[in-house]
């Protein structure tokens, strides 16, 4: 595939939302300021060895202080929507009880500034940074945390409900359970393996209670949940590999999507309840499966699965990126993740396979006949970026063609798949959010996995647009022109996005460097 921004713009339906996404803990910093309480992640990240090279989230991108500048960069980019999360600990420092007015004020200003910039806000209520008192009381292993999330949703609805276009209750419960409770790679650092199952149910219940609170507050915005989805591919036609890949599919995809979209846990999980005390009530399942306005799907990669114990429970290369030796992370596991022989990978070791975004959407359509409209609420790639100085033009360039190509191919493939005649034509795909606006604190991988459209120098905190930023800017401008009815096939004037956009490389072209580029130390 080789798409220029303009080719791609021509494929985008008029009401399709193009946005960027971040989360509070990954960008805000200011952990001890203005009455914010500690979160479980503050404590986890401070443990020696928990984060690669002991990187600290204390400053992160300093978004808390640089928010107006970041919104201005989004406005210049021309995005339709910004997805960000609320720091629960900033708004309700104890995770229950009193609200912190300064915390509310920060998000008030952010929302107002977004709306004044023509950007529609999508708010995630829970993106992993559980208030510490709740984590200390058992976190998601404790049913009470679900009720606390419902309460937090009511606070957020009362404060911001008038301005939020779209609410995501919980982000990627699968990652929280797998990394946080089963493998100990994320906060709260529990290694409970299969005993982590209650953390699944309590997060989904938290989703249901948050949804109920938002509806009770009559928020005008749409409400949904976000799950990460990775098509599972058996490493061979061997029945054991097929069985293993089916089990991974249950553990990573269906365990989270089935209860929300069908009101039932997958059969294999229900069969397992025969041996365990896990037995969710009909009332819980009804809360979890309330109708949604949209379903959020995070797609990054497919997963190739082989039978037998192997290296690990995360994609090869990722363990190293997280600074961990995961060879013993899932002792006795009957299967493992194995590389795609022919795939390029990101810096995280994630296989780059755009065709599988189509598989993900088609599988969702097949499994869930009542699937609501879908937003890809995250997609993107980490690559080590090279910063070069273009002396002739006296500017800094970050030619991140691989990220730009990743985005173009994934957006194009998703659009093709959901267009009439496509593999997932019944899916009502409403938008795509790029992860991420900024290079940021990538959890256990610290600052070593940059996903941003904006490069962040973590010493000076200066933001510099990468080639992918200019490419997206050109795409957005071209799409707006097309929507405005400008002659689609006529030769267009340079887009309103300015000269930088006009200079942005098409996918597959050179980086736009002129003169003698010097690597910047
Ligand atoms: O950075 C994360 C984000 O917080 C959740 N989804 C995946 C991203 C990349 O790992």
PDB file of C-alpha atoms and ligand atoms in Angstrom, residues 23 26 127-128 171-172 175 298 300 348 350 378 435 440-443 451, ligand 1:
ATOM      1  CA  UNK A  23      -3.915   9.431  29.224  1.00  0.00           C
ATOM      2  CA  UNK A  26       1.337   9.255  30.922  1.00  0.00           C
ATOM      3  CA  UNK A 127      -7.083   4.737  32.379  1.00  0.00           C
ATOM      4  CA  UNK A 128      -5.217   2.649  34.965  1.00  0.00           C
ATOM      5  CA  UNK A 171      -9.676   1.649  29.063  1.00  0.00           C
ATOM      6  CA  UNK A 172      -8.293  -1.822  28.248  1.00  0.00           C
ATOM      7  CA  UNK A 175      -4.120  -4.924  30.099  1.00  0.00           C
ATOM      8  CA  UNK A 298      -7.786  -0.403  20.498  1.00  0.00           C
ATOM      9  CA  UNK A 300      -2.176  -2.405  17.590  1.00  0.00           C
ATOM     10  CA  UNK A 348       8.383  -2.651  21.223  1.00  0.00           C
ATOM     11  CA  UNK A 350       5.075  -5.617  18.077  1.00  0.00           C
ATOM     12  CA  UNK A 378      -6.221   3.861  19.850  1.00  0.00           C
ATOM     13  CA  UNK A 435      -1.991   6.903  19.968  1.00  0.00           C
ATOM     14  CA  UNK A 440       5.017   9.985  26.799  1.00  0.00           C
ATOM     15  CA  UNK A 441       5.518   7.752  29.819  1.00  0.00           C
ATOM     16  CA  UNK A 442       4.904   4.305  28.361  1.00  0.00           C
ATOM     17  CA  UNK A 443       4.259   2.613  31.691  1.00  0.00           C
ATOM     18  CA  UNK A 451       4.445   6.766  20.110  1.00  0.00           C
TER      19      UNK A 451
HETATM   20  O1  LIG B   1       0.350   3.568  26.147  1.00  0.00           O
HETATM   21  C1  LIG B   1      -0.621   2.579  26.037  1.00  0.00           C
HETATM   22  C2  LIG B   1      -1.970   3.102  26.483  1.00  0.00           C
HETATM   23  O2  LIG B   1      -1.918   3.608  27.787  1.00  0.00           O
HETATM   24  C3  LIG B   1      -3.002   2.000  26.431  1.00  0.00           C
HETATM   25  N1  LIG B   1      -2.993   1.342  25.146  1.00  0.00           N
HETATM   26  C4  LIG B   1      -1.737   0.939  24.596  1.00  0.00           C
HETATM   27  C5  LIG B   1      -0.768   2.084  24.616  1.00  0.00           C
HETATM   28  C6  LIG B   1       0.580   1.660  24.012  1.00  0.00           C
HETATM   29  O3  LIG B   1       1.136   0.635  24.764  1.00  0.00           O
END
